[in-house]
CSV table of C-alpha atoms and ligand atoms in Angstrom, one decimal:
chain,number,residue,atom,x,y,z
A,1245,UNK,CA,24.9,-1.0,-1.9
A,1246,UNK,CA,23.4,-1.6,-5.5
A,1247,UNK,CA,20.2,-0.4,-5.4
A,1248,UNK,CA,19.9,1.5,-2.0
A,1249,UNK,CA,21.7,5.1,-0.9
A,1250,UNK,CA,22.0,5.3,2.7
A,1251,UNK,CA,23.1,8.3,4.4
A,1252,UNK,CA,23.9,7.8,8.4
A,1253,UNK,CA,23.5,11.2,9.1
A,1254,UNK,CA,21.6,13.1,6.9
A,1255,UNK,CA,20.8,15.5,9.9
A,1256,UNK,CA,21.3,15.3,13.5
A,1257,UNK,CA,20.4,11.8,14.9
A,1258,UNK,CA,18.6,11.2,11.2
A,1259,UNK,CA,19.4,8.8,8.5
A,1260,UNK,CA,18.2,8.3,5.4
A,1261,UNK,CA,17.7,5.2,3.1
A,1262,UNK,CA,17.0,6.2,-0.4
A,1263,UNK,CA,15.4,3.5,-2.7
A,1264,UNK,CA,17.2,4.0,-6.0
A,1265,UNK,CA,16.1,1.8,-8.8
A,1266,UNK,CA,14.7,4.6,-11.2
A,1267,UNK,CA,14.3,2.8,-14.3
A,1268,UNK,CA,12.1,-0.1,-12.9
A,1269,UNK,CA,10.1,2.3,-10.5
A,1270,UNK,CA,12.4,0.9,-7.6
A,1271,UNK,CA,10.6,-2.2,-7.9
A,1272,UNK,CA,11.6,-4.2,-4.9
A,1273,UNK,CA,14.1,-6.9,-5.9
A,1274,UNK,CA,15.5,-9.9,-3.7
A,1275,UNK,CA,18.5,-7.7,-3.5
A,1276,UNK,CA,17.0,-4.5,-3.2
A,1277,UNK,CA,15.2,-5.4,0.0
A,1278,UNK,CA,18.4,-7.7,0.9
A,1279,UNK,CA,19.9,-4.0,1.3
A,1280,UNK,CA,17.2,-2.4,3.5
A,1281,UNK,CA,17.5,-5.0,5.4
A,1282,UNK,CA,21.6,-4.9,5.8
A,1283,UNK,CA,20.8,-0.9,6.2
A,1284,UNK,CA,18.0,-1.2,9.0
A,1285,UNK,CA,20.4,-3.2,10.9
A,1286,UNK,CA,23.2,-1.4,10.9
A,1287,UNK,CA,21.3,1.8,11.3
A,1288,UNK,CA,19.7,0.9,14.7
A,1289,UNK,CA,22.6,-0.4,16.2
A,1290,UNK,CA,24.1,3.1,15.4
A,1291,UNK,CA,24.2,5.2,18.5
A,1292,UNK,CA,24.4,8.1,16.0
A,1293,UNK,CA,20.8,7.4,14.7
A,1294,UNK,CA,17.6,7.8,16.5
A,1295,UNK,CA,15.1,8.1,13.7
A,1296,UNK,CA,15.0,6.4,10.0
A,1297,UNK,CA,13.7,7.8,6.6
A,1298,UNK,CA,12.7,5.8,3.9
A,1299,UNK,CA,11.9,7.6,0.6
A,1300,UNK,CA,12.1,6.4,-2.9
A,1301,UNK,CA,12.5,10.1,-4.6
A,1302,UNK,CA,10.3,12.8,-6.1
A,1303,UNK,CA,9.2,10.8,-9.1
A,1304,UNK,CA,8.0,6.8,-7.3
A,1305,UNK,CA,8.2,5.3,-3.9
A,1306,UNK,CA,8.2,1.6,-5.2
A,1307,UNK,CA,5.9,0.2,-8.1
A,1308,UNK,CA,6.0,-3.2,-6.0
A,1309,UNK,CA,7.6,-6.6,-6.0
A,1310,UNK,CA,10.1,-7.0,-8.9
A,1311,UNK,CA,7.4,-8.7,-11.5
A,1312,UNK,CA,9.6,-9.8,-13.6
A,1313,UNK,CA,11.4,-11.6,-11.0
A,1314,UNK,CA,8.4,-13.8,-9.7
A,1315,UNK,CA,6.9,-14.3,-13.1
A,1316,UNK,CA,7.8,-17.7,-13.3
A,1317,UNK,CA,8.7,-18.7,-9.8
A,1318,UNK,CA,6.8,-22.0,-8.5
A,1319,UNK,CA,5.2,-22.1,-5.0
A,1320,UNK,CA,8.5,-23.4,-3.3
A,1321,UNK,CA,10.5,-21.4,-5.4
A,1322,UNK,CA,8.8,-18.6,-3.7
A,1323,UNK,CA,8.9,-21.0,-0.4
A,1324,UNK,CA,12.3,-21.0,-0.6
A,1325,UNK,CA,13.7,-18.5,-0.8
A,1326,UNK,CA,13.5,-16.4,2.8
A,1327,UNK,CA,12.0,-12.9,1.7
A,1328,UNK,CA,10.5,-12.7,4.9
A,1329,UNK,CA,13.8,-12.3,6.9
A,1330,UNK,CA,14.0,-8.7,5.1
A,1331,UNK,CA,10.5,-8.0,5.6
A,1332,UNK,CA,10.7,-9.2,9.4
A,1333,UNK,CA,13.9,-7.3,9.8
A,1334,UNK,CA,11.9,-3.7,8.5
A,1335,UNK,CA,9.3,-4.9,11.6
A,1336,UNK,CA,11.9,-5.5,14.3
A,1337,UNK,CA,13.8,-2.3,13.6
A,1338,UNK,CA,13.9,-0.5,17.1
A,1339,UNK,CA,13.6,2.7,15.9
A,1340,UNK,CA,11.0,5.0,14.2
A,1341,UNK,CA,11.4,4.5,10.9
A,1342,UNK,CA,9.2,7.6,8.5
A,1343,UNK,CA,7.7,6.5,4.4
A,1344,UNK,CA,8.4,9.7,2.4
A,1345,UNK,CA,6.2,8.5,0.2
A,1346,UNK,CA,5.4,10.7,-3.9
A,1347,UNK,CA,4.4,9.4,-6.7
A,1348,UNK,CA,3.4,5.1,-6.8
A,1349,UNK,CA,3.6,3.2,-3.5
A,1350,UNK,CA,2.1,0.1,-4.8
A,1351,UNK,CA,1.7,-3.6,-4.1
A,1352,UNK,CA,5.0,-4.5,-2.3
A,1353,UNK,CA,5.6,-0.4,-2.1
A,1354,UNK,CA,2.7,0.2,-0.8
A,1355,UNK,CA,3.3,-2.9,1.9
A,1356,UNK,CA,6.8,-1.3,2.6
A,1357,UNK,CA,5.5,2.2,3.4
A,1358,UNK,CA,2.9,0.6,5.7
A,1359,UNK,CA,5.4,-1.1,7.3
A,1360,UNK,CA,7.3,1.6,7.9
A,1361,UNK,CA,5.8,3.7,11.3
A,1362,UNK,CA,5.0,6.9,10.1
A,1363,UNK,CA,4.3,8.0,6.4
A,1364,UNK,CA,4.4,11.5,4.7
A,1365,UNK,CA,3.1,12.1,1.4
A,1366,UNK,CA,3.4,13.9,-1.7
A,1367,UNK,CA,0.5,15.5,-3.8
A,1368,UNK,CA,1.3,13.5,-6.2
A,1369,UNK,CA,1.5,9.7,-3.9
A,1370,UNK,CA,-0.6,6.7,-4.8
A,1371,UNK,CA,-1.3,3.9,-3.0
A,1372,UNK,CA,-2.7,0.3,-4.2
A,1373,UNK,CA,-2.6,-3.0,-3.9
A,1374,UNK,CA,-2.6,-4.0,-7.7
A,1375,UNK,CA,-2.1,-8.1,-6.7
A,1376,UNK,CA,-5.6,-8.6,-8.2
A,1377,UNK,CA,-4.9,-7.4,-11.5
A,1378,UNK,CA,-1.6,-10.1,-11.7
A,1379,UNK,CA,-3.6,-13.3,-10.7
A,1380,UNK,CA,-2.3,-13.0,-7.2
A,1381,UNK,CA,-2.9,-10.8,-4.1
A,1382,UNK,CA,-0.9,-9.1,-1.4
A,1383,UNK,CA,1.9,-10.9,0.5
A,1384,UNK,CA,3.8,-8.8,2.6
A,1385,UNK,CA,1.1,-7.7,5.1
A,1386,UNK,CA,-1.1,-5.5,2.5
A,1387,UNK,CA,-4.5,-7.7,3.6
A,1388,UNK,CA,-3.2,-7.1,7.5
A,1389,UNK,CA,-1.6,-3.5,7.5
A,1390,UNK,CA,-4.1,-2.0,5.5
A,1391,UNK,CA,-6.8,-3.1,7.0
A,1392,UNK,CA,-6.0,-1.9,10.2
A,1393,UNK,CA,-5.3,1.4,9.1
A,1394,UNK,CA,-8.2,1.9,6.4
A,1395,UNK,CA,-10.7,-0.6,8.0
A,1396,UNK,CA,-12.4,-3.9,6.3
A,1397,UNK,CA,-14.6,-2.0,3.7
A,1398,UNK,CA,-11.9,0.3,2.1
A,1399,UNK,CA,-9.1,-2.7,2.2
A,1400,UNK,CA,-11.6,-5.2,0.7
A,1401,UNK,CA,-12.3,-2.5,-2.0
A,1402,UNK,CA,-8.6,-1.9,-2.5
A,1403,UNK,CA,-7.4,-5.4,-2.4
A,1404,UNK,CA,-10.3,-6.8,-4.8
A,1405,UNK,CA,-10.4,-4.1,-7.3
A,1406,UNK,CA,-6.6,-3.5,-7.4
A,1407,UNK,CA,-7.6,0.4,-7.9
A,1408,UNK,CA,-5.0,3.3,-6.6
A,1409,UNK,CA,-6.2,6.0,-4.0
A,1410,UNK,CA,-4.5,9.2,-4.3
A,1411,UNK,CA,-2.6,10.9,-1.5
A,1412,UNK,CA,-5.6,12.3,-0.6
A,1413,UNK,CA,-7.9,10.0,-0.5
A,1414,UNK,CA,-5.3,8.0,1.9
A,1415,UNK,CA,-5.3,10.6,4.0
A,1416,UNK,CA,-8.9,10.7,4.6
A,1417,UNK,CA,-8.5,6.6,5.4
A,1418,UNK,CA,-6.2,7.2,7.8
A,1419,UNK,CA,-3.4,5.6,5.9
A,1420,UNK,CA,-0.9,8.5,6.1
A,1421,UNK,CA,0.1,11.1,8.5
A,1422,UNK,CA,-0.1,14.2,6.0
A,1423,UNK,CA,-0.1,15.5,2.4
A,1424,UNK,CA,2.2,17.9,1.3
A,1425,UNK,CA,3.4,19.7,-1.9
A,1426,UNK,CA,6.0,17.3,-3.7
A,1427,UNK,CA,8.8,20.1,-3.5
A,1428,UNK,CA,8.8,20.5,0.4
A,1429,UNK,CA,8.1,16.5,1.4
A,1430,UNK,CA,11.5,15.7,2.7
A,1431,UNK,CA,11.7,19.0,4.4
A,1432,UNK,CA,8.5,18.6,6.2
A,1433,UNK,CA,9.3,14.4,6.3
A,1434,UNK,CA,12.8,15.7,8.3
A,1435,UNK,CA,10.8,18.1,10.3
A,1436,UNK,CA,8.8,15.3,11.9
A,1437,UNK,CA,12.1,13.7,12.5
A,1438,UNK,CA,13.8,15.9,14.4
A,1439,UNK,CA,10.8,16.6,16.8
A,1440,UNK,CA,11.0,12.6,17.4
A,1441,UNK,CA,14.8,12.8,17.7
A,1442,UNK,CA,15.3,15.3,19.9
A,1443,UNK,CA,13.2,13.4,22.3
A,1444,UNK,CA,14.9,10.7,25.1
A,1445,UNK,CA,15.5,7.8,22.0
A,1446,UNK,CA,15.4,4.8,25.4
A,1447,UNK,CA,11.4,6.2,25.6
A,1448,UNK,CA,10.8,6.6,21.6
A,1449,UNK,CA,12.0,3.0,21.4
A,1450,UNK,CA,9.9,1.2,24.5
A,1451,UNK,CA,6.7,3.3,23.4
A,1452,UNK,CA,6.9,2.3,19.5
A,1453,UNK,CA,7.0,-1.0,20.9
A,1454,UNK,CA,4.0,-0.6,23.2
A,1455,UNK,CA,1.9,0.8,20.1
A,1456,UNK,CA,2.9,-1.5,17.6
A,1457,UNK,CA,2.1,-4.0,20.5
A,1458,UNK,CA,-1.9,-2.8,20.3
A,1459,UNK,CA,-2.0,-4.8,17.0
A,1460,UNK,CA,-1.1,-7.9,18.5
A,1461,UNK,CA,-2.9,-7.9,22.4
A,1462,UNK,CA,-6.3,-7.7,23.8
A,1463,UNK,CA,-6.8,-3.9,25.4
A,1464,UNK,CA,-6.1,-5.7,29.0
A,1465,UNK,CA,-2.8,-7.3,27.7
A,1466,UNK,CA,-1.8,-3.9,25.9
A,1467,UNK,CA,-2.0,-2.0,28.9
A,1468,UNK,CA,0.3,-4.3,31.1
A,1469,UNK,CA,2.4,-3.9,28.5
A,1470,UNK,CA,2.5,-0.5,28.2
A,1471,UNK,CA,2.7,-0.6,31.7
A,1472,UNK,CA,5.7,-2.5,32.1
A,1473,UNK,CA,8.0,-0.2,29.3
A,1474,UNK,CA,6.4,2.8,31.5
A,1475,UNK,CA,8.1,1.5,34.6
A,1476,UNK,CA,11.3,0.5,32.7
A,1477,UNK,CA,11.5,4.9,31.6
A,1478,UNK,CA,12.0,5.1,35.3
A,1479,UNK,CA,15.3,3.2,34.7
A,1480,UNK,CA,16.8,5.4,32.4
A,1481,UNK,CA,19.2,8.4,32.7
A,1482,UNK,CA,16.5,10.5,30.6
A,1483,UNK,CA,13.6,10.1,32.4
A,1484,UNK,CA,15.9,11.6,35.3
A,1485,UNK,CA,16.8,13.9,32.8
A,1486,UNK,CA,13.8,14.6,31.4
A,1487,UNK,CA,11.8,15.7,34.1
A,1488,UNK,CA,15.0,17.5,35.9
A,1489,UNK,CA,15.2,19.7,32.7
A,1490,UNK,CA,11.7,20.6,33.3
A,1491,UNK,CA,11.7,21.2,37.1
A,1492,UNK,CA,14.6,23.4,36.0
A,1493,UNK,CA,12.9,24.9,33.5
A,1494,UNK,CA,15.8,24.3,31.1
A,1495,UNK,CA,15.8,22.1,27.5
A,1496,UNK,CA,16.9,18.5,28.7
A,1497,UNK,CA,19.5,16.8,27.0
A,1498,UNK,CA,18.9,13.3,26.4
A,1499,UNK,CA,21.8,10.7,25.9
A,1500,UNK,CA,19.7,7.3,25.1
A,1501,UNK,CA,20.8,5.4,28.2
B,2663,DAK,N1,8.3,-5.0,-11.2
B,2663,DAK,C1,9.2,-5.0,-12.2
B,2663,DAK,N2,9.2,-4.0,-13.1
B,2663,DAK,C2,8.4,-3.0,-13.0
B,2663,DAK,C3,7.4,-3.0,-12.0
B,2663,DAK,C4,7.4,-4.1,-11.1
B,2663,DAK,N3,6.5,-4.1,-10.0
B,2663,DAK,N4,6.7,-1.8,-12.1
B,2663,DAK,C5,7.2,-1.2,-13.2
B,2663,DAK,N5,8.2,-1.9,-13.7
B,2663,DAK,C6,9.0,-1.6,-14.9
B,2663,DAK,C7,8.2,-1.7,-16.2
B,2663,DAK,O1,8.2,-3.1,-16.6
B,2663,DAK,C8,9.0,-0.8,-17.1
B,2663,DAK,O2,10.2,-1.5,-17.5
B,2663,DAK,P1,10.6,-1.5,-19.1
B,2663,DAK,O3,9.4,-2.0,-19.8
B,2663,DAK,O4,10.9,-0.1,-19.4
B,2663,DAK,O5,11.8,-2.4,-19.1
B,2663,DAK,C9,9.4,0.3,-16.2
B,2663,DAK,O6,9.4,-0.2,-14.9
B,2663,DAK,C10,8.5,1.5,-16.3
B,2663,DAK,O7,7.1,1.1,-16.0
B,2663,DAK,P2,5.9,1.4,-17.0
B,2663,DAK,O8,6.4,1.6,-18.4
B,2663,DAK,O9,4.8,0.4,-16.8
B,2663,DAK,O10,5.5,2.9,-16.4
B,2663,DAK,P3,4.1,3.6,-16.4
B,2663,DAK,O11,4.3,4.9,-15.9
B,2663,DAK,O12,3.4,3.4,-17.8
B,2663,DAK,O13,3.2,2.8,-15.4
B,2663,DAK,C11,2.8,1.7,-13.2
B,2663,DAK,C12,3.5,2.8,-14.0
B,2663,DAK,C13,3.3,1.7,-11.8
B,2663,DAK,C14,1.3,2.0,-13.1
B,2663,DAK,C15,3.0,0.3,-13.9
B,2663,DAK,O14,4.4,0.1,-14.1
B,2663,DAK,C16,2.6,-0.8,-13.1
B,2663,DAK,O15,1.4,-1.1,-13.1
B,2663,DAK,N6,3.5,-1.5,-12.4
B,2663,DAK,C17,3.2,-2.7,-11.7
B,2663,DAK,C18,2.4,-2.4,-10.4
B,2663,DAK,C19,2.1,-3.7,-9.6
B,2663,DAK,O16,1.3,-4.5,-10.1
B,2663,DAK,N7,2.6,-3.8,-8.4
B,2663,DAK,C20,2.4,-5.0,-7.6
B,2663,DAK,C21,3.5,-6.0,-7.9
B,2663,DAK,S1,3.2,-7.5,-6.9
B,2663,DAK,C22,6.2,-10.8,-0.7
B,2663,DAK,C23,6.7,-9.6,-0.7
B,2663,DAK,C24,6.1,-8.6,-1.5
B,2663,DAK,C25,5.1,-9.0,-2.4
B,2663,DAK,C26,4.7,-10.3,-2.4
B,2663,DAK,C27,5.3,-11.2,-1.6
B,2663,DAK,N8,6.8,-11.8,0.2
B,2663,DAK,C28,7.8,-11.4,1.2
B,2663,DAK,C29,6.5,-13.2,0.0
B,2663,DAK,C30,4.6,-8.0,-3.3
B,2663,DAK,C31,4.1,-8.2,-4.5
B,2663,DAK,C32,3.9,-7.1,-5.4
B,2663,DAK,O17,4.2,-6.0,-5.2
């Protein structure tokens, strides 16, 4: 890995993917996200790994797309070449996957971190989606994602003007779960972790999918399918588990099966 630093097990059941480009402000090249994609892969097929942190450092999260590596692409250029299998790949991941997110998340970065389930931020985070300003606009979900989470007015605002929100600001939108003081974001980021890990990772993984699935489904069709991954908890060893721990009155041990 060029550009990435993954770490398996950077705590108990948690891995960490570190973005590390510094010079161009981990601006997301082909091969860059080639690498999260190879990563995300691996890491939730790994038994080892129940939850997924994506960070790009103190200093940026991502300043976007690589610029310099689109400048002069054509339409099929840009057709042709299948960056939507590493995109799609961030979106199929099983597992919870948490943004630590300080300094610039924009454009692509910005589209990455929104991606990603959960995000924590920095003081010092920015979000935008600068498209505008480069004769183009977002292409990797930024008119979709964001407008869910922020709603039409703010997204239109932020898409149209190109301007960057602080941390926040984006909290006040809705577009990240909490703001925290630079030096204790991947402490607090891994905090969140572990509460999710220690939980049965069969559950985590059928009820991700059932929210996610709210996006995508009238309320009737969300419900059946929330239904339907409630009934298949019953089939696992940790709902058993789970709920014998509490009759017990003893900490359950969940094994993911
Ligand atoms: N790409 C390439 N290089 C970048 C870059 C980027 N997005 N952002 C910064 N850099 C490079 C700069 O060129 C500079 O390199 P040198 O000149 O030193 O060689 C170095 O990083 C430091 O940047 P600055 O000197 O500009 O640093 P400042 O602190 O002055 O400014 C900044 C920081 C973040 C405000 C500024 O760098 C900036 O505005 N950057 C561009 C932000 C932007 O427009 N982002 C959106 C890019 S478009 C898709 C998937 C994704 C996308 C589209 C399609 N598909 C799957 C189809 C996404 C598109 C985008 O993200």
């Amino acid at each position: 890995m060029e550009f990435i630093k993954v770490n398996p097990q950077a705590d108990k059941f948690i891995a960490l993917i570190e973005l590390n480009r510094p010079k161009e402000l981990n601006a997301l090249s082909r091969q860059l996200m080639i690498e999260i994609r190879d990563a995300l892969r691996e890491l939730d097929e790994d038994d080892n790994v129940r939850v997924i942190i994506l960070t790009g450092g103190e200093k940026v999260f991502a300043a976007g797309a690589d610029i310099k590596q689109m400048a002069t692409a054509t339409a099929i250029d840009m057709f042709n070449i299948d960056q939507f299998s590493t995109w799609d790949q961030i979106k199929k991941t099983k597992k919870p996957i948490i943004a630590a997110v300080s300094g610039f998340a924009l454009g692509g970065g910005c589209e990455l971190a929104m991606t990603c389930d959960m995000i924590m931020a920095s003081e010092t985070a920015k979000f935008g989606q600068p498209e505008i300003k480069i004769g183009t606009m977002p292409g990797a979900g930024g008119t979709q994602r964001l407008t869910r989470a922020v709603g039409k007015v703010t997204a239109m605002e932020l898409v149209l003007t190109g301007k960057f929100i602080s941390a926040n600001e984006a909290l006040g939108y809705g577009l990240v779960n909490r703001v925290v003081p630079v030096e204790v974001l991947m402490q607090e980021t891994f905090n969140l972790a572990r509460e999710i890990a220690k939980q049965s990772p069969v559950a985590i993984k059928l009820a991700k999918e059932s929210v996610n699935n709210a996006f995508n489904s009238t309320l009737d069709e969300g419900l059946i399918f929330e239904r339907k991954n409630f009934y298949l908890t019953f089939a696992s060893e940790d709902q058993k588990e789970g709920m014998a721990a509490f009759v017990e009155k003893r900490v359950p041990e969940f094994k993911g099966k």
